[in-house]
PDB file of C-alpha atoms in Angstrom:
ATOM      1  CA  MET S   5     -50.090 -82.589 -22.835  1.00 97.00           C
ATOM      2  CA  GLN S   6     -48.697 -85.998 -21.491  1.00 97.00           C
ATOM      3  CA  ARG S   7     -48.565 -86.541 -17.604  1.00 98.00           C
ATOM      4  CA  LEU S   8     -48.000 -89.651 -15.499  1.00 98.00           C
ATOM      5  CA  ILE S   9     -50.647 -90.675 -13.002  1.00 97.00           C
ATOM      6  CA  PRO S  10     -50.896 -93.530 -10.316  1.00 97.00           C
ATOM      7  CA  THR S  11     -52.427 -96.647 -10.988  1.00 96.00           C
ATOM      8  CA  GLY S  12     -52.529 -98.222  -7.838  1.00 94.00           C
ATOM      9  CA  GLU S  13     -50.581-101.316  -9.125  1.00 95.00           C
ATOM     10  CA  ALA S  14     -47.415-102.455  -7.371  1.00 94.00           C
ATOM     11  CA  ALA S  15     -45.735-103.720 -10.621  1.00 95.00           C
ATOM     12  CA  ARG S  16     -46.545-100.593 -12.647  1.00 97.00           C
ATOM     13  CA  PRO S  17     -47.393 -97.786 -10.052  1.00 97.00           C
ATOM     14  CA  VAL S  18     -47.794 -94.949 -12.905  1.00 98.00           C
ATOM     15  CA  ALA S  19     -49.206 -94.787 -16.536  1.00 97.00           C
ATOM     16  CA  PHE S  20     -49.220 -92.081 -19.107  1.00 98.00           C
ATOM     17  CA  ALA S  21     -52.520 -90.007 -19.441  1.00 97.00           C
ATOM     18  CA  GLU S  22     -53.496 -86.943 -21.554  1.00 97.00           C
ATOM     19  CA  ALA S  23     -54.093 -83.644 -19.569  1.00 97.00           C
ATOM     20  CA  PRO S  24     -54.483 -80.041 -20.263  1.00 97.00           C
ATOM     21  CA  GLN S  25     -51.306 -77.883 -19.413  1.00 97.00           C
ATOM     22  CA  PRO S  26     -51.570 -76.571 -16.012  1.00 97.00           C
ATOM     23  CA  VAL S  27     -52.706 -72.818 -15.629  1.00 97.00           C
ATOM     24  CA  PRO S  28     -50.501 -71.111 -13.323  1.00 98.00           C
ATOM     25  CA  LYS S  29     -51.460 -68.880 -10.565  1.00 98.00           C
ATOM     26  CA  PRO S  30     -50.147 -65.437 -10.383  1.00 98.00           C
ATOM     27  CA  GLY S  31     -47.050 -66.191  -8.290  1.00 98.00           C
ATOM     28  CA  GLU S  32     -46.209 -69.176 -10.361  1.00 98.00           C
ATOM     29  CA  ALA S  33     -44.184 -69.884 -13.661  1.00 98.00           C
ATOM     30  CA  LEU S  34     -45.062 -72.530 -16.106  1.00 98.00           C
ATOM     31  CA  ILE S  35     -42.031 -74.814 -16.556  1.00 98.00           C
ATOM     32  CA  LYS S  36     -41.317 -76.967 -19.551  1.00 98.00           C
ATOM     33  CA  VAL S  37     -39.961 -80.030 -17.691  1.00 98.00           C
ATOM     34  CA  GLU S  38     -36.855 -81.616 -19.022  1.00 98.00           C
ATOM     35  CA  ALA S  39     -35.922 -83.672 -16.050  1.00 98.00           C
ATOM     36  CA  PHE S  40     -37.636 -84.914 -12.802  1.00 98.00           C
ATOM     37  CA  ALA S  41     -36.437 -87.190  -9.996  1.00 98.00           C
ATOM     38  CA  PRO S  42     -38.590 -89.193  -8.027  1.00 98.00           C
ATOM     39  CA  ASN S  43     -37.833 -90.067  -4.381  1.00 95.00           C
ATOM     40  CA  ARG S  44     -38.492 -93.083  -2.639  1.00 92.00           C
ATOM     41  CA  GLY S  45     -41.034 -91.729  -0.093  1.00 90.00           C
ATOM     42  CA  GLU S  46     -43.020 -90.565  -3.332  1.00 95.00           C
ATOM     43  CA  THR S  47     -43.166 -94.398  -4.326  1.00 94.00           C
ATOM     44  CA  PHE S  48     -44.720 -95.423  -1.138  1.00 93.00           C
ATOM     45  CA  LEU S  49     -47.739 -92.856  -1.541  1.00 93.00           C
ATOM     46  CA  LEU S  50     -48.186 -94.541  -5.196  1.00 96.00           C
ATOM     47  CA  GLU S  51     -49.049 -97.874  -3.259  1.00 93.00           C
ATOM     48  CA  ASP S  52     -52.597 -96.211  -1.938  1.00 93.00           C
ATOM     49  CA  PRO S  53     -52.658 -93.069  -3.831  1.00 95.00           C
ATOM     50  CA  ARG S  54     -55.204 -90.533  -2.514  1.00 94.00           C
ATOM     51  CA  PRO S  55     -57.652 -89.239  -5.319  1.00 94.00           C
ATOM     52  CA  GLY S  56     -56.302 -86.490  -7.469  1.00 93.00           C
ATOM     53  CA  LEU S  57     -52.602 -87.154  -6.618  1.00 95.00           C
ATOM     54  CA  LEU S  58     -50.417 -85.906  -9.381  1.00 96.00           C
ATOM     55  CA  PRO S  59     -46.880 -87.023  -8.009  1.00 96.00           C
ATOM     56  CA  GLY S  60     -43.544 -84.781  -8.796  1.00 97.00           C
ATOM     57  CA  LYS S  61     -41.541 -82.678  -6.698  1.00 97.00           C
ATOM     58  CA  ASP S  62     -38.386 -82.413  -7.905  1.00 98.00           C
ATOM     59  CA  VAL S  63     -38.319 -81.011 -11.529  1.00 98.00           C
ATOM     60  CA  ALA S  64     -35.615 -78.834 -13.805  1.00 98.00           C
ATOM     61  CA  GLY S  65     -36.460 -77.236 -17.215  1.00 98.00           C
ATOM     62  CA  LEU S  66     -37.224 -74.172 -19.031  1.00 98.00           C
ATOM     63  CA  VAL S  67     -39.516 -71.301 -18.203  1.00 98.00           C
ATOM     64  CA  VAL S  68     -42.228 -70.989 -20.779  1.00 98.00           C
ATOM     65  CA  GLN S  69     -44.615 -68.651 -19.188  1.00 98.00           C
ATOM     66  CA  ALA S  70     -43.327 -66.139 -16.443  1.00 98.00           C
ATOM     67  CA  ALA S  71     -45.480 -65.392 -13.353  1.00 98.00           C
ATOM     68  CA  ALA S  72     -48.408 -63.075 -13.923  1.00 98.00           C
ATOM     69  CA  ASP S  73     -47.469 -60.946 -10.641  1.00 98.00           C
ATOM     70  CA  GLY S  74     -43.916 -60.000 -12.071  1.00 97.00           C
ATOM     71  CA  SER S  75     -41.986 -62.549  -9.717  1.00 97.00           C
ATOM     72  CA  GLY S  76     -39.034 -64.918 -10.624  1.00 96.00           C
ATOM     73  CA  PRO S  77     -37.392 -65.736 -13.991  1.00 98.00           C
ATOM     74  CA  GLY S  78     -38.376 -64.839 -17.435  1.00 98.00           C
ATOM     75  CA  ILE S  79     -39.205 -66.874 -20.328  1.00 98.00           C
ATOM     76  CA  GLY S  80     -36.426 -68.720 -21.659  1.00 98.00           C
ATOM     77  CA  THR S  81     -34.592 -69.006 -18.230  1.00 98.00           C
ATOM     78  CA  ARG S  82     -33.296 -72.545 -17.289  1.00 98.00           C
ATOM     79  CA  VAL S  83     -34.440 -73.446 -13.527  1.00 98.00           C
ATOM     80  CA  VAL S  84     -34.750 -76.231 -10.898  1.00 98.00           C
ATOM     81  CA  GLY S  85     -37.807 -76.314  -8.873  1.00 98.00           C
ATOM     82  CA  HIS S  86     -39.715 -77.713  -5.846  1.00 98.00           C
ATOM     83  CA  PRO S  87     -43.531 -77.866  -6.560  1.00 98.00           C
ATOM     84  CA  ALA S  88     -45.884 -79.603  -4.059  1.00 96.00           C
ATOM     85  CA  GLN S  89     -47.001 -81.975  -6.694  1.00 96.00           C
ATOM     86  CA  GLY S  90     -47.368 -82.287 -10.455  1.00 97.00           C
ATOM     87  CA  GLY S  91     -43.750 -82.417 -11.690  1.00 98.00           C
ATOM     88  CA  TRP S  92     -43.853 -86.001 -13.568  1.00 98.00           C
ATOM     89  CA  ALA S  93     -45.307 -84.196 -16.536  1.00 98.00           C
ATOM     90  CA  GLU S  94     -44.368 -82.317 -19.778  1.00 98.00           C
ATOM     91  CA  TYR S  95     -45.298 -78.847 -18.145  1.00 98.00           C
ATOM     92  CA  ALA S  96     -45.451 -77.960 -14.399  1.00 98.00           C
ATOM     93  CA  ALA S  97     -46.567 -74.946 -12.799  1.00 98.00           C
ATOM     94  CA  VAL S  98     -44.057 -73.808  -9.820  1.00 98.00           C
ATOM     95  CA  PRO S  99     -44.001 -71.217  -7.511  1.00 98.00           C
ATOM     96  CA  THR S 100     -41.537 -68.765  -8.051  1.00 98.00           C
ATOM     97  CA  HIS S 101     -40.247 -68.840  -4.421  1.00 98.00           C
ATOM     98  CA  SER S 102     -39.455 -72.302  -4.993  1.00 98.00           C
ATOM     99  CA  LEU S 103     -37.271 -71.659  -8.147  1.00 98.00           C
ATOM    100  CA  ALA S 104     -33.754 -71.108  -8.762  1.00 98.00           C
ATOM    101  CA  VAL S 105     -31.922 -70.359 -11.966  1.00 98.00           C
ATOM    102  CA  LEU S 106     -29.462 -72.731 -13.387  1.00 98.00           C
ATOM    103  CA  PRO S 107     -26.121 -71.516 -14.805  1.00 98.00           C
ATOM    104  CA  ASP S 108     -24.877 -73.003 -17.977  1.00 97.00           C
ATOM    105  CA  SER S 109     -22.421 -75.593 -16.207  1.00 97.00           C
ATOM    106  CA  VAL S 110     -25.344 -77.347 -14.209  1.00 98.00           C
ATOM    107  CA  ASP S 111     -27.219 -79.355 -16.558  1.00 97.00           C
ATOM    108  CA  SER S 112     -30.984 -80.524 -15.939  1.00 98.00           C
ATOM    109  CA  ALA S 113     -30.205 -84.050 -14.883  1.00 97.00           C
ATOM    110  CA  ARG S 114     -28.014 -83.076 -12.064  1.00 98.00           C
ATOM    111  CA  ALA S 115     -30.277 -80.081 -11.107  1.00 98.00           C
ATOM    112  CA  ALA S 116     -33.406 -82.378 -10.718  1.00 98.00           C
ATOM    113  CA  ALA S 117     -31.352 -84.394  -8.336  1.00 98.00           C
ATOM    114  CA  LEU S 118     -30.968 -81.896  -5.831  1.00 98.00           C
ATOM    115  CA  PRO S 119     -34.520 -80.379  -4.554  1.00 98.00           C
ATOM    116  CA  LEU S 120     -36.102 -82.493  -1.753  1.00 97.00           C
ATOM    117  CA  ALA S 121     -32.762 -84.468  -0.746  1.00 96.00           C
ATOM    118  CA  GLY S 122     -30.634 -81.636  -0.938  1.00 98.00           C
ATOM    119  CA  ILE S 123     -32.848 -79.390   0.874  1.00 98.00           C
ATOM    120  CA  THR S 124     -33.395 -81.921   3.357  1.00 97.00           C
ATOM    121  CA  ALA S 125     -29.496 -82.062   3.733  1.00 97.00           C
ATOM    122  CA  LEU S 126     -29.208 -78.494   4.183  1.00 97.00           C
ATOM    123  CA  ARG S 127     -31.848 -78.099   6.788  1.00 97.00           C
ATOM    124  CA  LEU S 128     -30.740 -81.170   8.857  1.00 96.00           C
ATOM    125  CA  LEU S 129     -27.355 -79.848   8.987  1.00 96.00           C
ATOM    126  CA  ARG S 130     -28.751 -76.244  10.201  1.00 96.00           C
ATOM    127  CA  THR S 131     -30.700 -78.207  12.863  1.00 94.00           C
ATOM    128  CA  ALA S 132     -27.660 -80.025  14.238  1.00 93.00           C
ATOM    129  CA  GLY S 133     -25.484 -76.811  14.289  1.00 92.00           C
ATOM    130  CA  SER S 134     -22.139 -76.175  12.850  1.00 92.00           C
ATOM    131  CA  PRO S 135     -20.693 -79.783  12.347  1.00 93.00           C
ATOM    132  CA  ALA S 136     -16.907 -78.539  12.750  1.00 95.00           C
ATOM    133  CA  GLY S 137     -15.269 -80.784  14.833  1.00 95.00           C
ATOM    134  CA  LEU S 138     -18.653 -82.743  15.843  1.00 96.00           C
ATOM    135  CA  ARG S 139     -18.731 -86.617  15.798  1.00 98.00           C
ATOM    136  CA  VAL S 140     -22.064 -87.485  13.877  1.00 98.00           C
ATOM    137  CA  LEU S 141     -23.739 -90.706  13.324  1.00 98.00           C
ATOM    138  CA  LEU S 142     -25.769 -90.889   9.994  1.00 98.00           C
ATOM    139  CA  THR S 143     -28.399 -93.851   9.504  1.00 96.00           C
ATOM    140  CA  GLY S 144     -29.669 -94.726   6.231  1.00 90.00           C
ATOM    141  CA  ALA S 145     -26.825 -93.220   4.519  1.00 91.00           C
ATOM    142  CA  SER S 146     -26.801 -94.512   0.871  1.00 86.00           C
ATOM    143  CA  GLY S 147     -29.637 -92.513  -0.507  1.00 86.00           C
ATOM    144  CA  GLY S 148     -29.967 -89.049  -1.746  1.00 90.00           C
ATOM    145  CA  VAL S 149     -30.151 -87.169   1.500  1.00 93.00           C
ATOM    146  CA  GLY S 150     -27.364 -89.368   2.971  1.00 93.00           C
ATOM    147  CA  HIS S 151     -25.035 -88.391  -0.035  1.00 94.00           C
ATOM    148  CA  TYR S 152     -25.657 -84.673   0.419  1.00 97.00           C
ATOM    149  CA  VAL S 153     -25.393 -84.849   4.122  1.00 97.00           C
ATOM    150  CA  THR S 154     -22.072 -86.752   4.054  1.00 97.00           C
ATOM    151  CA  GLU S 155     -20.421 -84.485   1.476  1.00 97.00           C
ATOM    152  CA  LEU S 156     -21.347 -81.144   3.068  1.00 97.00           C
ATOM    153  CA  ALA S 157     -20.778 -82.229   6.808  1.00 97.00           C
ATOM    154  CA  VAL S 158     -17.538 -83.904   5.998  1.00 97.00           C
ATOM    155  CA  ALA S 159     -16.442 -80.885   4.006  1.00 96.00           C
ATOM    156  CA  ALA S 160     -17.410 -78.516   6.923  1.00 96.00           C
ATOM    157  CA  GLY S 161     -15.111 -80.681   9.156  1.00 97.00           C
ATOM    158  CA  ALA S 162     -17.445 -83.557  11.024  1.00 97.00           C
ATOM    159  CA  ASP S 163     -16.150 -86.657  11.844  1.00 98.00           C
ATOM    160  CA  LEU S 164     -18.922 -88.573  10.323  1.00 98.00           C
ATOM    161  CA  THR S 165     -19.740 -92.193  10.596  1.00 98.00           C
ATOM    162  CA  ALA S 166     -22.375 -93.309   7.899  1.00 97.00           C
ATOM    163  CA  VAL S 167     -24.512 -96.782   8.136  1.00 96.00           C
ATOM    164  CA  THR S 168     -25.340 -98.151   4.780  1.00 93.00           C
ATOM    165  CA  ALA S 169     -26.737-101.673   4.286  1.00 86.00           C
ATOM    166  CA  THR S 170     -23.863-102.950   2.118  1.00 85.00           C
ATOM    167  CA  ALA S 171     -20.324-102.422   1.389  1.00 85.00           C
ATOM    168  CA  GLN S 172     -20.922-101.129  -2.477  1.00 84.00           C
ATOM    169  CA  ARG S 173     -23.342 -98.741  -0.911  1.00 82.00           C
ATOM    170  CA  GLY S 174     -20.675 -97.147   1.179  1.00 90.00           C
ATOM    171  CA  GLU S 175     -18.109 -96.970  -1.170  1.00 91.00           C
ATOM    172  CA  ARG S 176     -18.910 -93.605  -2.299  1.00 91.00           C
ATOM    173  CA  LEU S 177     -19.544 -92.260   1.129  1.00 94.00           C
ATOM    174  CA  ALA S 178     -16.054 -93.763   2.079  1.00 95.00           C
ATOM    175  CA  ALA S 179     -14.520 -92.042  -0.863  1.00 95.00           C
ATOM    176  CA  LEU S 180     -16.132 -88.628   0.349  1.00 95.00           C
ATOM    177  CA  GLY S 181     -14.406 -89.122   3.739  1.00 96.00           C
ATOM    178  CA  ALA S 182     -16.726 -90.758   5.926  1.00 97.00           C
ATOM    179  CA  ARG S 183     -16.369 -93.712   8.300  1.00 96.00           C
ATOM    180  CA  VAL S 184     -18.467 -96.593   7.088  1.00 97.00           C
ATOM    181  CA  VAL S 185     -20.537 -99.343   9.006  1.00 97.00           C
ATOM    182  CA  HIS S 186     -23.223-101.782   7.955  1.00 95.00           C
ATOM    183  CA  GLU S 187     -25.039-101.850  11.125  1.00 95.00           C
ATOM    184  CA  VAL S 188     -25.983 -99.368  13.757  1.00 95.00           C
ATOM    185  CA  GLU S 189     -24.598-101.572  16.534  1.00 95.00           C
ATOM    186  CA  ALA S 190     -21.109-101.449  14.771  1.00 96.00           C
ATOM    187  CA  ALA S 191     -20.858 -97.622  14.965  1.00 97.00           C
ATOM    188  CA  ARG S 192     -18.536 -96.427  17.707  1.00 95.00           C
ATOM    189  CA  GLY S 193     -19.689 -93.733  19.668  1.00 88.00           C
ATOM    190  CA  PRO S 194     -20.387 -91.612  21.321  1.00 95.00           C
ATOM    191  CA  PHE S 195     -21.583 -89.186  18.993  1.00 97.00           C
ATOM    192  CA  ASP S 196     -22.552 -85.454  19.474  1.00 97.00           C
ATOM    193  CA  VAL S 197     -25.008 -85.802  17.092  1.00 97.00           C
ATOM    194  CA  VAL S 198     -27.098 -88.777  15.221  1.00 97.00           C
ATOM    195  CA  LEU S 199     -29.192 -88.204  12.179  1.00 97.00           C
ATOM    196  CA  GLU S 200     -31.467 -91.154  12.103  1.00 96.00           C
ATOM    197  CA  SER S 201     -33.773 -91.921   9.151  1.00 93.00           C
ATOM    198  CA  THR S 202     -34.594 -95.515   9.745  1.00 91.00           C
ATOM    199  CA  GLY S 203     -36.879 -96.104  12.297  1.00 91.00           C
ATOM    200  CA  GLY S 204     -37.622 -99.617  13.630  1.00 92.00           C
ATOM    201  CA  PRO S 205     -35.119-101.109  15.966  1.00 92.00           C
ATOM    202  CA  ASP S 206     -32.354 -99.056  14.668  1.00 94.00           C
ATOM    203  CA  LEU S 207     -33.600 -95.708  16.458  1.00 94.00           C
ATOM    204  CA  PRO S 208     -32.958 -96.894  20.034  1.00 92.00           C
ATOM    205  CA  VAL S 209     -29.714 -98.426  19.163  1.00 94.00           C
ATOM    206  CA  ALA S 210     -28.580 -94.909  17.856  1.00 95.00           C
ATOM    207  CA  LEU S 211     -29.943 -93.475  20.561  1.00 94.00           C
ATOM    208  CA  SER S 212     -27.508 -95.250  23.104  1.00 92.00           C
ATOM    209  CA  LYS S 213     -24.882 -93.833  20.765  1.00 94.00           C
ATOM    210  CA  VAL S 214     -25.587 -90.539  21.683  1.00 95.00           C
ATOM    211  CA  ARG S 215     -23.160 -88.736  24.254  1.00 94.00           C
ATOM    212  CA  PRO S 216     -24.770 -87.401  27.581  1.00 92.00           C
ATOM    213  CA  GLY S 217     -26.419 -83.864  26.407  1.00 93.00           C
ATOM    214  CA  GLY S 218     -26.210 -84.781  22.714  1.00 95.00           C
ATOM    215  CA  LEU S 219     -28.795 -84.576  20.084  1.00 96.00           C
ATOM    216  CA  LEU S 220     -30.679 -87.045  17.909  1.00 96.00           C
ATOM    217  CA  VAL S 221     -32.909 -85.690  15.147  1.00 96.00           C
ATOM    218  CA  TRP S 222     -35.018 -88.028  13.554  1.00 95.00           C
ATOM    219  CA  PHE S 223     -35.958 -87.354  10.066  1.00 93.00           C
ATOM    220  CA  GLY S 224     -37.334 -90.557   8.588  1.00 89.00           C
ATOM    221  CA  GLN S 225     -38.471 -94.258   8.882  1.00 88.00           C
ATOM    222  CA  ALA S 226     -37.163 -95.933   5.727  1.00 83.00           C
ATOM    223  CA  SER S 227     -37.726 -99.191   7.213  1.00 87.00           C
ATOM    224  CA  ARG S 228     -41.397 -98.586   7.498  1.00 86.00           C
ATOM    225  CA  VAL S 229     -41.231 -99.997  11.142  1.00 91.00           C
ATOM    226  CA  PRO S 230     -42.398 -97.892  14.219  1.00 91.00           C
ATOM    227  CA  ALA S 231     -39.918 -97.305  16.672  1.00 89.00           C
ATOM    228  CA  THR S 232     -40.261 -98.466  20.253  1.00 87.00           C
ATOM    229  CA  LEU S 233     -38.390 -96.592  22.904  1.00 86.00           C
ATOM    230  CA  ASP S 234     -38.141 -97.867  26.575  1.00 81.00           C
ATOM    231  CA  PHE S 235     -38.145 -95.174  29.244  1.00 78.00           C
ATOM    232  CA  PHE S 236     -36.275 -97.389  31.564  1.00 74.00           C
ATOM    233  CA  ARG S 237     -33.694 -98.428  28.828  1.00 74.00           C
ATOM    234  CA  LEU S 238     -33.132 -94.824  28.479  1.00 71.00           C
ATOM    235  CA  ARG S 239     -32.037 -94.161  32.324  1.00 69.00           C
ATOM    236  CA  GLU S 240     -29.374 -96.843  31.840  1.00 70.00           C
ATOM    237  CA  GLY S 241     -27.981 -94.996  28.862  1.00 68.00           C
ATOM    238  CA  PRO S 242     -26.774 -91.672  28.084  1.00 76.00           C
ATOM    239  CA  GLU S 243     -28.553 -88.807  30.441  1.00 80.00           C
ATOM    240  CA  ARG S 244     -30.204 -85.404  28.978  1.00 85.00           C
ATOM    241  CA  VAL S 245     -30.084 -86.484  25.446  1.00 91.00           C
ATOM    242  CA  THR S 246     -32.450 -84.464  23.400  1.00 92.00           C
ATOM    243  CA  ILE S 247     -34.595 -86.294  20.789  1.00 93.00           C
ATOM    244  CA  GLN S 248     -35.975 -83.695  18.039  1.00 94.00           C
ATOM    245  CA  HIS S 249     -38.564 -84.628  15.165  1.00 93.00           C
ATOM    246  CA  PHE S 250     -37.595 -83.066  12.071  1.00 94.00           C
ATOM    247  CA  HIS S 251     -39.329 -82.851   8.597  1.00 93.00           C
ATOM    248  CA  TYR S 252     -37.855 -80.654   5.696  1.00 94.00           C
ATOM    249  CA  ALA S 253     -40.931 -79.208   4.359  1.00 93.00           C
ATOM    250  CA  GLY S 254     -41.698 -75.418   4.526  1.00 95.00           C
ATOM    251  CA  ALA S 255     -41.393 -73.178   1.629  1.00 95.00           C
ATOM    252  CA  PRO S 256     -39.891 -70.859   0.564  1.00 97.00           C
ATOM    253  CA  TYR S 257     -37.301 -73.455  -0.972  1.00 98.00           C
ATOM    254  CA  GLY S 258     -36.030 -70.882  -3.416  1.00 98.00           C
ATOM    255  CA  PRO S 259     -32.911 -69.670  -1.336  1.00 98.00           C
ATOM    256  CA  ASP S 260     -31.946 -73.398  -0.448  1.00 98.00           C
ATOM    257  CA  LEU S 261     -32.310 -74.217  -4.117  1.00 98.00           C
ATOM    258  CA  SER S 262     -29.969 -71.728  -5.058  1.00 98.00           C
ATOM    259  CA  ALA S 263     -27.566 -72.271  -2.377  1.00 98.00           C
ATOM    260  CA  LEU S 264     -27.302 -75.946  -3.779  1.00 98.00           C
ATOM    261  CA  VAL S 265     -26.807 -74.863  -7.278  1.00 98.00           C
ATOM    262  CA  ARG S 266     -24.169 -72.534  -6.306  1.00 98.00           C
ATOM    263  CA  LEU S 267     -22.157 -75.284  -4.391  1.00 98.00           C
ATOM    264  CA  VAL S 268     -22.680 -77.783  -7.411  1.00 98.00           C
ATOM    265  CA  GLU S 269     -21.476 -75.000  -9.668  1.00 98.00           C
ATOM    266  CA  GLN S 270     -18.193 -74.609  -7.622  1.00 97.00           C
ATOM    267  CA  GLY S 271     -17.424 -78.013  -7.518  1.00 96.00           C
ATOM    268  CA  ARG S 272     -18.525 -78.742  -3.770  1.00 96.00           C
ATOM    269  CA  LEU S 273     -21.463 -80.659  -4.250  1.00 97.00           C
ATOM    270  CA  HIS S 274     -21.731 -83.767  -6.610  1.00 96.00           C
ATOM    271  CA  PRO S 275     -25.035 -85.264  -6.817  1.00 96.00           C
ATOM    272  CA  GLU S 276     -24.889 -89.154  -7.164  1.00 93.00           C
ATOM    273  CA  ILE S 277     -27.413 -90.217  -9.931  1.00 95.00           C
ATOM    274  CA  GLY S 278     -27.575 -94.151 -10.223  1.00 93.00           C
ATOM    275  CA  ARG S 279     -29.833 -94.026 -13.025  1.00 96.00           C
ATOM    276  CA  THR S 280     -30.862 -91.826 -15.780  1.00 97.00           C
ATOM    277  CA  ALA S 281     -33.560 -93.226 -18.209  1.00 97.00           C
ATOM    278  CA  HIS S 282     -36.299 -91.729 -20.633  1.00 98.00           C
ATOM    279  CA  TRP S 283     -39.538 -91.109 -18.894  1.00 98.00           C
ATOM    280  CA  THR S 284     -41.076 -93.914 -20.712  1.00 98.00           C
ATOM    281  CA  GLU S 285     -39.174 -96.087 -18.126  1.00 98.00           C
ATOM    282  CA  THR S 286     -40.639 -94.161 -15.297  1.00 98.00           C
ATOM    283  CA  ALA S 287     -42.793 -97.244 -13.821  1.00 98.00           C
ATOM    284  CA  THR S 288     -39.828 -99.583 -13.937  1.00 97.00           C
ATOM    285  CA  THR S 289     -37.614 -97.094 -12.308  1.00 98.00           C
ATOM    286  CA  LEU S 290     -39.972 -96.214  -9.650  1.00 98.00           C
ATOM    287  CA  VAL S 291     -40.129-100.033  -8.618  1.00 97.00           C
ATOM    288  CA  ASP S 292     -36.486-100.329  -8.468  1.00 96.00           C
ATOM    289  CA  LEU S 293     -36.254 -97.258  -6.310  1.00 94.00           C
ATOM    290  CA  ARG S 294     -38.579 -98.465  -3.871  1.00 92.00           C
ATOM    291  CA  GLU S 295     -37.017-101.864  -3.676  1.00 92.00           C
ATOM    292  CA  ARG S 296     -33.517-100.046  -3.131  1.00 88.00           C
ATOM    293  CA  ARG S 297     -32.000-101.278  -6.581  1.00 91.00           C
ATOM    294  CA  ILE S 298     -30.795 -97.829  -7.187  1.00 91.00           C
ATOM    295  CA  ARG S 299     -28.042 -96.340  -5.355  1.00 87.00           C
ATOM    296  CA  GLY S 300     -28.320 -92.479  -4.994  1.00 87.00           C
ATOM    297  CA  LYS S 301     -30.878 -90.670  -7.153  1.00 94.00           C
ATOM    298  CA  ALA S 302     -32.887 -91.946 -10.067  1.00 96.00           C
ATOM    299  CA  VAL S 303     -33.517 -89.205 -12.954  1.00 98.00           C
ATOM    300  CA  LEU S 304     -36.133 -89.274 -15.858  1.00 98.00           C
ATOM    301  CA  LEU S 305     -35.768 -87.327 -18.771  1.00 98.00           C
ATOM    302  CA  THR S 306     -38.877 -86.129 -20.928  1.00 97.00           C
ATOM    303  CA  GLY S 307     -36.978 -84.814 -24.052  1.00 87.00           C
ATOM    304  CA  GLY S 308     -36.839 -86.933 -27.322  1.00 72.00           C
ATOM    305  CA  ALA S 309     -37.696 -90.366 -27.825  1.00 61.00           C
ATOM    306  CA  PRO S 310     -36.023 -93.357 -26.591  1.00 62.00           C
ATOM    307  CA  THR S 311     -34.014 -95.120 -29.213  1.00 44.00           C
ATOM    308  CA  GLY S 312     -34.102 -98.773 -28.791  1.00 39.00           C
ATOM    309  CA  GLY S 313     -34.890 -98.578 -25.138  1.00 37.00           C
ATOM    310  CA  THR S 314     -31.669 -96.972 -24.413  1.00 36.00           C
ATOM    311  CA  ARG S 315     -31.149 -95.759 -20.798  1.00 39.00           C
ATOM    312  CA  MET S 316     -28.210 -94.755 -18.543  1.00 38.00           C
ATOM    313  CA  THR S 317     -27.509 -96.516 -15.462  1.00 36.00           C
ATOM    314  CA  GLY S 318     -24.724 -95.849 -13.257  1.00 38.00           C
ATOM    315  CA  GLY S 319     -23.034 -93.758 -15.723  1.00 35.00           C
ATOM    316  CA  THR S 320     -22.983 -96.625 -18.146  1.00 30.00           C
ATOM    317  CA  ARG S 321     -25.171 -96.990 -21.520  1.00 29.00           C
ATOM    318  CA  MET S 322     -27.173-100.031 -21.625  1.00 29.00           C
ATOM    319  CA  THR S 323     -29.715-101.049 -24.294  1.00 27.00           C
ATOM    320  CA  GLY S 324     -32.843-103.182 -23.866  1.00 29.00           C
ATOM    321  CA  GLU S 325     -36.337-103.136 -25.231  1.00 28.00           C
ATOM    322  CA  THR S 326     -38.617 -99.930 -24.862  1.00 26.00           C
ATOM    323  CA  ARG S 327     -41.188-100.054 -21.999  1.00 26.00           C
TER     324      ARG S 327
END
């Protein structure tokens, strides 16, 4: 089969290679991958890939071999999954505890856009508590996680302020009901909860916006700049604030995936896909994702062959050279 492997090159971070089909463990199903969605954090791992790295955590496709232990869906079932790695390939072995069955109304492209970002959003909101009536500040809001947090939190009754780099990136969030600002300084607090994902100089500014006794959940460092907190400046700001580190990971993922699929099926969650392309364009897409040239999620499709380099970008069909 074909799979994508790291090259270590910034301009072309992955390349195709022939590989044997994965041999599933007893509690894993073999999935024929129809679509996968890279995450920006994965692009950072590709800059200096560790030996043996097989990227790919968000996949959707068809079960072609059921788990030997009898768990999970049977052959022919459409699923979305969140394996630890190896999803950027024609076939992937996925633990059955991290699969969810797809209804006919949810296509593979939208399903593939759900796992990491959607699970993170669900678990972030559980950490923050019921959002109804809360004033929430969300930084780094224009990516996949930010979109899902915004849609879910606003629908649940939160008064949410989203920080995005540009007005264009904030349009969709404003349409979902968020207040949109383009610098953390411009956010009008105090906030009950701050969900902070950029690190660097933004984190201490965001912390200053929390009400006394409030909560800041730190779940990322998209700026790639370490944050510095000054103890004495904290004394001048809000008192008794809780700072909580958050990382989404922890299987099983199946229950959360099922919840996300159900929300999409019910029309209560709408994945924002900024680019859909054939997986021959993965290297270019990864560079654009890393450099923030794609709003929302990028999805790569493995089926068929590209015709004339056709790709989908932001819902608009464009043609160019095949890469």
